[in-house]
Amino acid sequence: MNPEDTPQQELRNAAAVPTEKQEDSSITPRKTFAGGIPAVLASLQHSLQEMGPLRSMQTWLHLNQTNGFDCPGCAWPDPQEDRSRFEFCENGIKAISEEATTKRVTPEFFQTHSVQELSLLSDYEIGKLGRITHPMWLPAGENHYQAVTWEKAFQIIAAELAALPHPNKAVFYTSGRTSNEAAFLYQLFVRVFGCNNLPDCSNMCHESSGSALSETVGVGKGTVLLEDFYHADAIFIFGQNPGTNHPRMMTALQLAKKKGCKIVAVNPLPEAGLLRFEHPQQPLSPLTGGTPLADLMLQVRINGDIALLKGILKAMLQMEDQKPGSVINHSFIQQYTIGWEALEADIRAAEWQQIVQESGLERNLIEQAAEIAASAQNVIYCWAMGLTQHKNAVGTIQMVVNLALSRGHLGKTGAGLCPVRGHSNVQGDRTMGIWEKMGDTFMQKLEQEFNVSLPREHGYDTVQAIQAMHASPGHVFLAMGGNFLSAAPDTQFTAKALQQCRLTAHISTKLNRAHLVTGTQALILPCLGRTEKDMQAGKEQFVTVEDSMSMVHTSRGTLQPASEFLKSEPAIVCGIAAALPQTAEKISWQDLAKDYNRIREHIANVVPGFENFNQRLLAPQGFHLPNSAALLKFNTPSGKALFTVHPIAQLQLQKGELLLMTLRSHDQYNTTIYGLEDRYRGIHNGRRVILLNAEDIASQQLQPGQWVDITSHFEGETRVARCFKVVEYSIPRSCAAAYYPETNVLVPVRSVAEKSNTPTSKSVVITLSPAPVSSAEK
């Protein structure tokens, strides 16, 4: 036992990571297409197992429909026209099957299962237990959760918050599933309470995108609409796996291809969803082999994207030199940008030898990408977490912006910047004020709307919150959704931070590991899911979300709640706020909980772009939020878009070291594990695998199928994840890939992206060693 452990932690002895042991996994050749009949069969299997046939059909027909509910999975937008009655994908079906499952976790279950016992299960096994039916309380010194009334649960939270020496000793986390209405209330409550400690899941994924775009084009969001994909001449996709993470994107790519669009895919792995798509709802698609997607597949080295982007720009400048005015859009640059001269000088000075070496790509492939970019009049540039989770992530994304600006690919149909965000309302939560450093204009409007005085000192982001809780015992931690422990970096460090809290409380639908590694006492507050009816004061309510392309629309649950004891997220926030005297006296929280139209009226008065909010929601498709950069109006100090200069990242590894990126399997969404199949990559019945280049396997004197331990190295520190099976895979030399959350234990909490402070989960320096027999045994 660690000498710093407290008595209740010794009693509970909950495991921050599941038992590390060998799995009966098998490996088959990777797939070269996504979708098709296998996607249909997988959807049916998950849906029928969790919901049964009638409930499945009822749920399917309302998913992503104007009179139904928004998918709780990814944030890909819905078509504005010609929406299918089956407007969903395989992983969307998995997401609603997890939420709408008929399995239940009752108080009786907790009576017979201790938190220590449950923590030994895998994240997959924990997630499959079912929906939580009652508010649950883990008192100090106890090892079993017990049922508690909502009134008492709110009183416990209020008492712990009131007892803090300062509001900054509280941390309020938010998951991207949270609705606009709940997010607005949550940030309001936190700020009235007296702090800005509002870390969220975006801090761990697309924070780098917001930082990069805000600085260069003046807005932290993408500039395109879904319809732009149908008018693009070329689409560049960086560090993204649409087949697994945003499957409906493949439909947009398919339509673009049929109109002659060229696609360039940039990714260390040749993901099936980048290569070919067989549309599951088009019967002839599997028979004809589907639609080829990527015209050019560039398997860049991990974090070799800046080198590649400099190579593309260098090749374009060489074309421009041969035929002046044919490639670089000088009129656009002169009218709308600053900084071109410095960038041009930097690109011309770059050496092809370094570009090729650090990108891992042959020069002729880079020049092919440049030809596509130079010949296309309208180009969309997409990226995801393959770019956002490196030390130089902000610079990498700004190099993508440089490429777009050099061609004038902003402010017109079929062109623009497209950070493809993950969770279904992560962008909306930020719009609603879930951010530790909201601007003064927002804060002033919030104060005026509610006649309150709010703190201006910036709060903690996710990494800062973990460090604060670890360094100073006695915090209160409240999470609105999510699985904080499994999502965060440096799992053991984060676990220690949570264990030092006086209270950890989670607003959740299902059990997860963060409920098991707790503070002195803990609460689970079970909430309605996106699929369920929300009745308040006898009236049915709806909520709203904002997708990855700034479309705002309604979401109405249709299923009966999993339990009569569930509350909605807005009702829970209002219940906590009303129980705490210092917040209760300032706002009529219960009136807001009774009618969400009242919440939206306040949003309309505070948040730009939401004027006449309730009235605009009468439009079935919702409405689009304005984006100044898409209109070539740049909210930067100069009033123009900014070119920026960034050095090529040099991969400096010692002998035997590799660079690891963490990723999802196909049976996974964020930390939710749907199953143990990653059929696109040919990995079955297991997750403890590490993908390696064949030459690296040989140079490390390993064999495919061998079990190894992984050790990460950062500034003299080491962290270990045990028992991973070696899988030979198509991946660049000196690179490796493995699934999270199993490998989050390797990500140092202090290894973060410059400016955005995002954990560097895609740039982890590791070594491998054969697993001892004891750790490789079942």
XYZ file of N, CA and C in Angstrom, residues 3-160:
474
model
N 2.049 4.669 1.207
C 1.912 5.265 2.538
C 0.992 6.466 2.569
N 0.725 7.078 1.401
C -0.160 8.246 1.381
C -1.632 7.848 1.331
N -1.919 6.552 1.077
C -3.307 6.128 0.968
C -4.046 6.356 2.284
N -5.294 6.747 2.183
C -6.119 6.953 3.362
C -6.834 5.661 3.713
N -7.373 5.525 4.919
C -7.970 4.257 5.343
C -9.085 3.773 4.420
N -9.974 4.701 3.962
C -11.064 4.214 3.126
C -10.553 3.729 1.775
N -9.424 4.283 1.288
C -8.872 3.807 0.031
C -8.283 2.410 0.213
N -7.679 2.179 1.378
C -7.144 0.849 1.654
C -8.272 -0.163 1.702
N -9.385 0.215 2.320
C -10.520 -0.690 2.415
C -11.074 -1.011 1.034
N -11.258 0.032 0.208
C -11.847 -0.190 -1.110
C -10.861 -0.843 -2.068
N -9.618 -0.352 -2.086
C -8.576 -0.931 -2.919
C -9.052 -1.114 -4.353
N -9.767 -0.117 -4.873
C -10.322 -0.213 -6.227
C -9.212 -0.067 -7.259
N -9.312 -0.837 -8.339
C -8.284 -0.841 -9.378
C -8.543 0.261 -10.390
N -7.510 1.089 -10.622
C -7.641 2.161 -11.611
C -7.622 1.625 -13.026
N -6.978 0.470 -13.224
C -6.941 -0.195 -14.523
C -7.413 -1.622 -14.336
N -8.031 -2.228 -15.350
C -8.482 -3.616 -15.216
C -7.308 -4.578 -15.134
N -7.590 -5.796 -14.755
C -6.563 -6.821 -14.665
C -5.854 -6.961 -16.012
N -4.530 -6.885 -15.974
C -3.728 -6.962 -17.198
C -3.360 -8.419 -17.443
N -4.019 -9.023 -18.401
C -3.799 -10.449 -18.637
C -3.971 -10.767 -20.116
N -3.514 -11.939 -20.484
C -3.605 -12.396 -21.866
C -5.061 -12.611 -22.257
N -5.356 -12.301 -23.518
C -6.694 -12.536 -24.072
C -6.619 -13.603 -25.159
N -7.770 -14.200 -25.437
C -7.835 -15.186 -26.525
C -8.131 -14.497 -27.843
N -7.368 -13.470 -28.154
C -7.609 -12.714 -29.375
C -7.034 -13.443 -30.582
N -7.610 -13.147 -31.735
C -7.118 -13.720 -32.985
C -6.953 -12.611 -34.009
N -6.087 -12.851 -34.985
C -5.745 -11.843 -35.985
C -6.030 -12.391 -37.381
N -6.721 -11.602 -38.185
C -6.968 -11.939 -39.583
C -6.540 -10.752 -40.447
N -6.433 -10.927 -41.763
C -6.044 -9.791 -42.620
C -7.009 -8.618 -42.465
N -6.475 -7.404 -42.488
C -7.300 -6.204 -42.358
C -8.210 -6.054 -43.576
N -9.328 -5.361 -43.376
C -10.281 -5.116 -44.448
C -9.839 -3.923 -45.295
N -10.239 -3.950 -46.542
C -9.929 -2.836 -47.444
C -11.189 -2.051 -47.826
N -12.297 -2.317 -47.131
C -13.511 -1.536 -47.340
C -14.246 -1.427 -46.012
N -15.082 -0.409 -45.898
C -15.904 -0.210 -44.708
C -17.371 -0.299 -45.097
N -18.218 -0.598 -44.104
C -19.651 -0.687 -44.341
C -20.051 -2.043 -44.877
N -21.005 -2.050 -45.802
C -21.449 -3.274 -46.432
C -22.300 -4.157 -45.525
N -22.487 -5.391 -45.954
C -23.319 -6.344 -45.205
C -22.794 -6.578 -43.797
N -21.470 -6.660 -43.580
C -20.997 -6.834 -42.193
C -21.467 -5.735 -41.254
N -21.606 -4.504 -41.750
C -22.082 -3.413 -40.901
C -23.541 -3.628 -40.514
N -24.345 -4.116 -41.459
C -25.746 -4.411 -41.173
C -25.863 -5.509 -40.125
N -25.086 -6.567 -40.298
C -25.148 -7.690 -39.360
C -24.692 -7.279 -37.966
N -23.627 -6.480 -37.904
C -23.141 -6.024 -36.598
C -24.181 -5.136 -35.918
N -24.849 -4.273 -36.684
C -25.889 -3.405 -36.123
C -27.025 -4.237 -35.543
N -27.466 -5.211 -36.300
C -28.548 -6.080 -35.829
C -28.143 -6.840 -34.577
N -26.930 -7.362 -34.570
C -26.467 -8.144 -33.433
C -26.483 -7.313 -32.148
N -25.898 -6.133 -32.189
C -25.831 -5.301 -30.991
C -27.220 -4.844 -30.564
N -28.036 -4.451 -31.534
C -29.356 -3.933 -31.214
C -30.243 -5.003 -30.596
N -30.255 -6.180 -31.190
C -31.121 -7.248 -30.680
C -30.646 -7.749 -29.321
N -29.343 -7.816 -29.112
C -28.826 -8.276 -27.827
C -29.183 -7.323 -26.698
N -29.155 -6.028 -26.969
C -29.378 -5.047 -25.911
C -30.843 -4.650 -25.769
N -31.574 -4.585 -26.881
C -32.927 -4.011 -26.842
C -34.037 -4.980 -27.227
N -33.739 -6.024 -27.993
C -34.790 -6.868 -28.521
C -35.384 -6.276 -29.794
N -36.186 -7.050 -30.541
C -36.632 -6.599 -31.873
C -37.573 -5.402 -31.868
N -38.609 -5.390 -31.034
C -39.582 -4.297 -31.086
C -38.973 -2.982 -30.621
N -38.246 -3.024 -29.527
C -37.609 -1.820 -29.010
C -36.557 -1.308 -29.997
N -35.889 -2.229 -30.667
C -34.889 -1.838 -31.658
C -35.532 -1.053 -32.790
N -36.614 -1.568 -33.339
C -37.259 -0.896 -34.466
C -37.809 0.464 -34.045
N -38.413 0.529 -32.862
C -38.936 1.808 -32.372
C -37.822 2.835 -32.250
N -36.660 2.388 -31.789
C -35.548 3.296 -31.586
C -34.917 3.711 -32.908
N -34.723 2.759 -33.800
C -34.105 3.048 -35.088
C -34.859 4.137 -35.850
N -36.202 4.036 -35.831
C -37.013 4.926 -36.667
C -37.027 6.365 -36.169
N -36.552 6.603 -34.948
C -36.525 7.961 -34.414
C -35.109 8.535 -34.324
N -34.137 7.739 -34.686
C -32.748 8.175 -34.563
C -32.392 9.168 -35.672
N -31.931 10.358 -35.287
C -31.521 11.415 -36.213
C -32.659 11.878 -37.127
N -33.889 11.776 -36.644
C -35.036 12.287 -37.375
C -35.481 13.616 -36.769
N -36.147 14.440 -37.570
C -36.534 15.768 -37.089
C -37.514 15.693 -35.927
N -38.277 14.596 -35.817
C -39.210 14.433 -34.705
C -38.677 13.448 -33.671
N -37.394 13.163 -33.742
C -36.806 12.176 -32.845
C -35.628 12.725 -32.079
N -34.668 11.853 -31.791
C -33.547 12.236 -30.941
C -32.237 12.164 -31.717
N -31.317 12.993 -31.290
C -30.002 13.048 -31.917
C -29.154 11.892 -31.409
N -28.357 11.330 -32.290
C -27.492 10.222 -31.909
C -26.558 10.658 -30.786
N -26.443 9.888 -29.708
C -25.523 10.244 -28.624
C -24.070 9.930 -28.947
N -23.801 9.498 -30.174
C -22.433 9.197 -30.577
C -21.739 10.424 -31.136
N -21.373 10.389 -32.418
C -20.525 11.437 -32.983
C -21.336 12.668 -33.363
N -20.613 13.725 -33.746
C -21.235 15.020 -34.035
C -21.390 15.272 -35.529
N -21.355 14.231 -36.357
C -21.525 14.439 -37.787
C -22.917 14.995 -38.068
N -23.043 15.977 -38.967
C -24.344 16.623 -39.191
C -25.320 15.752 -39.973
N -26.591 16.089 -39.827
C -27.650 15.415 -40.579
C -27.873 16.131 -41.903
N -28.249 15.398 -42.949
C -28.570 16.046 -44.225
C -29.760 16.991 -44.062
N -29.702 18.123 -44.711
C -30.808 19.068 -44.657
C -31.934 18.660 -45.600
N -31.605 17.913 -46.622
C -32.605 17.443 -47.575
C -32.403 15.954 -47.816
N -33.457 15.297 -48.261
C -33.394 13.875 -48.613
C -32.849 13.033 -47.462
N -33.347 13.313 -46.259
C -32.905 12.534 -45.103
C -33.535 11.147 -45.145
N -32.731 10.132 -44.980
C -33.215 8.757 -45.005
C -34.023 8.453 -43.755
N -34.972 7.533 -43.866
C -35.679 7.056 -42.688
C -34.740 6.254 -41.784
N -33.623 5.820 -42.356
C -32.615 5.100 -41.574
C -31.337 5.932 -41.582
N -31.415 7.117 -40.966
C -30.308 8.080 -40.988
C -29.361 7.777 -39.824
N -28.680 6.642 -39.938
C -27.766 6.247 -38.882
C -26.706 5.327 -39.450
N -25.720 5.036 -38.634
C -24.634 4.151 -39.041
C -24.510 3.006 -38.035
N -23.617 2.103 -38.320
C -23.405 0.960 -37.430
C -23.063 1.401 -36.011
N -22.135 2.340 -35.878
C -21.732 2.730 -34.533
C -22.757 3.624 -33.849
N -23.623 4.267 -34.626
C -24.758 4.956 -34.026
C -25.727 3.969 -33.406
N -25.968 2.847 -34.096
C -26.822 1.796 -33.539
C -26.206 1.229 -32.262
N -24.897 1.041 -32.262
C -24.241 0.558 -31.046
C -24.422 1.547 -29.898
N -24.334 2.846 -30.211
C -24.458 3.866 -29.171
C -25.850 3.858 -28.542
N -26.886 3.824 -29.361
C -28.231 3.837 -28.777
C -28.573 2.497 -28.145
N -27.969 1.422 -28.628
C -28.199 0.120 -27.995
C -27.621 0.095 -26.592
N -26.451 0.710 -26.418
C -25.858 0.812 -25.083
C -26.766 1.608 -24.149
N -27.319 2.702 -24.650
C -28.144 3.565 -23.805
C -29.524 2.969 -23.565
N -30.131 2.395 -24.587
C -31.504 1.904 -24.499
C -31.570 0.430 -24.118
N -30.491 -0.110 -23.604
C -30.467 -1.499 -23.180
C -31.554 -1.776 -22.147
N -31.991 -3.007 -22.090
C -32.988 -3.405 -21.090
C -32.333 -3.909 -19.806
N -31.021 -3.968 -19.758
C -30.324 -4.413 -18.546
C -30.330 -3.290 -17.516
N -30.390 -3.655 -16.234
C -30.481 -2.673 -15.165
C -29.493 -2.978 -14.039
N -28.943 -1.902 -13.487
C -28.087 -1.990 -12.304
C -28.867 -1.372 -11.149
N -29.319 -2.197 -10.246
C -30.229 -1.790 -9.178
C -29.489 -1.667 -7.848
N -30.138 -1.107 -6.826
C -29.516 -1.076 -5.497
C -29.143 -2.471 -4.991
N -29.943 -3.462 -5.353
C -29.633 -4.828 -4.922
C -28.323 -5.314 -5.528
N -28.045 -4.893 -6.752
C -26.778 -5.256 -7.387
C -25.608 -4.706 -6.583
N -25.701 -3.454 -6.186
C -24.608 -2.844 -5.423
C -24.454 -3.473 -4.037
N -25.545 -3.963 -3.464
C -25.458 -4.619 -2.159
C -24.592 -5.870 -2.213
N -24.587 -6.530 -3.351
C -23.853 -7.798 -3.469
C -22.519 -7.664 -4.188
N -22.186 -6.466 -4.678
C -20.920 -6.266 -5.392
C -20.216 -5.028 -4.842
N -19.037 -5.203 -4.304
C -18.262 -4.084 -3.771
C -17.596 -3.311 -4.897
N -17.184 -2.086 -4.605
C -16.487 -1.312 -5.620
C -15.152 -1.972 -5.977
N -14.494 -2.596 -5.007
C -13.231 -3.281 -5.288
C -13.471 -4.444 -6.245
N -14.509 -5.217 -6.014
C -14.835 -6.355 -6.881
C -15.162 -5.881 -8.295
N -15.957 -4.830 -8.407
C -16.350 -4.330 -9.723
C -15.160 -3.750 -10.478
N -14.212 -3.161 -9.744
C -13.067 -2.523 -10.407
C -12.151 -3.530 -11.083
N -12.255 -4.795 -10.712
C -11.420 -5.820 -11.344
C -11.949 -6.220 -12.712
N -13.184 -5.813 -13.028
C -13.750 -6.091 -14.344
C -13.098 -5.199 -15.383
N -13.164 -5.614 -16.639
C -12.693 -4.752 -17.724
C -13.696 -3.635 -17.948
N -13.277 -2.585 -18.638
C -14.196 -1.488 -18.959
C -15.364 -1.995 -19.800
N -15.104 -2.960 -20.656
C -16.174 -3.570 -21.455
C -17.187 -4.269 -20.557
N -16.703 -5.044 -19.597
C -17.606 -5.775 -18.708
C -18.404 -4.826 -17.819
N -17.762 -3.764 -17.343
C -18.475 -2.792 -16.513
C -19.592 -2.131 -17.313
N -19.291 -1.745 -18.537
C -20.270 -1.053 -19.357
C -21.461 -1.899 -19.735
N -21.281 -3.206 -19.773
C -22.358 -4.105 -20.178
C -23.307 -4.469 -19.035
N -23.102 -3.929 -17.843
C -23.955 -4.287 -16.713
C -25.348 -3.686 -16.835
N -25.472 -2.513 -17.479
C -26.797 -1.958 -17.702
C -26.970 -0.571 -17.130
N -28.195 -0.058 -17.207
C -28.539 1.286 -16.759
C -28.707 1.339 -15.246
N -28.194 2.388 -14.644
C -28.330 2.609 -13.211
C -29.733 3.149 -12.938
N -30.427 2.590 -11.943
C -31.845 2.896 -11.745
C -32.124 3.885 -10.623
N -31.184 4.023 -9.659
C -31.430 4.866 -8.490
C -30.204 5.720 -8.192
N -30.399 6.866 -7.552
C -29.236 7.581 -7.029
C -28.520 6.690 -6.009
N -27.186 6.677 -6.089
C -26.409 5.785 -5.226
C -25.338 6.584 -4.486
N -25.108 6.188 -3.234
C -24.175 6.896 -2.361
C -23.169 5.909 -1.793
N -21.900 6.270 -1.842
C -20.836 5.488 -1.213
C -20.316 6.298 -0.026
N -20.800 6.013 1.170
C -20.362 6.810 2.334
C -18.889 6.582 2.648
N -18.317 7.487 3.404
C -16.927 7.357 3.823
C -16.725 6.046 4.564
N -15.662 5.332 4.202
C -15.317 4.096 4.872
C -16.082 2.872 4.400
N -17.052 3.043 3.518
C -17.839 1.912 3.031
C -17.293 1.387 1.717
N -17.645 0.161 1.388
C -17.165 -0.487 0.165
C -18.303 -0.850 -0.782
N -19.533 -0.536 -0.373
C -20.714 -0.827 -1.194
C -21.538 0.441 -1.339
N -21.942 0.727 -2.584
C -22.889 1.818 -2.789
C -24.240 1.436 -2.176
N -24.972 2.435 -1.720
C -26.316 2.228 -1.186
C -27.250 3.266 -1.780
N -28.527 2.905 -1.909
C -29.508 3.818 -2.479
C -29.677 5.035 -1.584
N -29.953 6.165 -2.208
C -30.133 7.409 -1.489
C -31.219 8.208 -2.202
N -31.960 9.012 -1.478
C -32.964 9.853 -2.125
C -32.279 10.986 -2.876
N -32.994 11.537 -3.837
C -32.445 12.685 -4.561
C -32.224 13.858 -3.617
N -33.146 14.069 -2.698
C -33.002 15.188 -1.769
C -31.725 15.065 -0.957
N -31.457 13.865 -0.451
C -30.256 13.692 0.349
C -29.006 13.816 -0.510
N -29.059 13.290 -1.731
C -27.897 13.396 -2.629
C -27.552 14.860 -2.883
N -28.576 15.675 -3.154
C -28.327 17.105 -3.373
C -27.784 17.762 -2.105
N -28.292 17.358 -0.963
C -27.818 17.925 0.304
C -26.361 17.563 0.564
N -25.966 16.346 0.214
C -24.569 15.932 0.405
C -23.643 16.802 -0.442
N -24.002 16.984 -1.709
C -23.171 17.807 -2.593
C -23.126 19.244 -2.083
N -24.286 19.771 -1.731
C -24.340 21.159 -1.261
C -23.514 21.339 0.005
N -23.592 20.383 0.921
C -22.837 20.493 2.167
C -21.335 20.455 1.912
N -20.903 19.594 0.997
C -19.470 19.490 0.706
C -18.963 20.741 -0.009
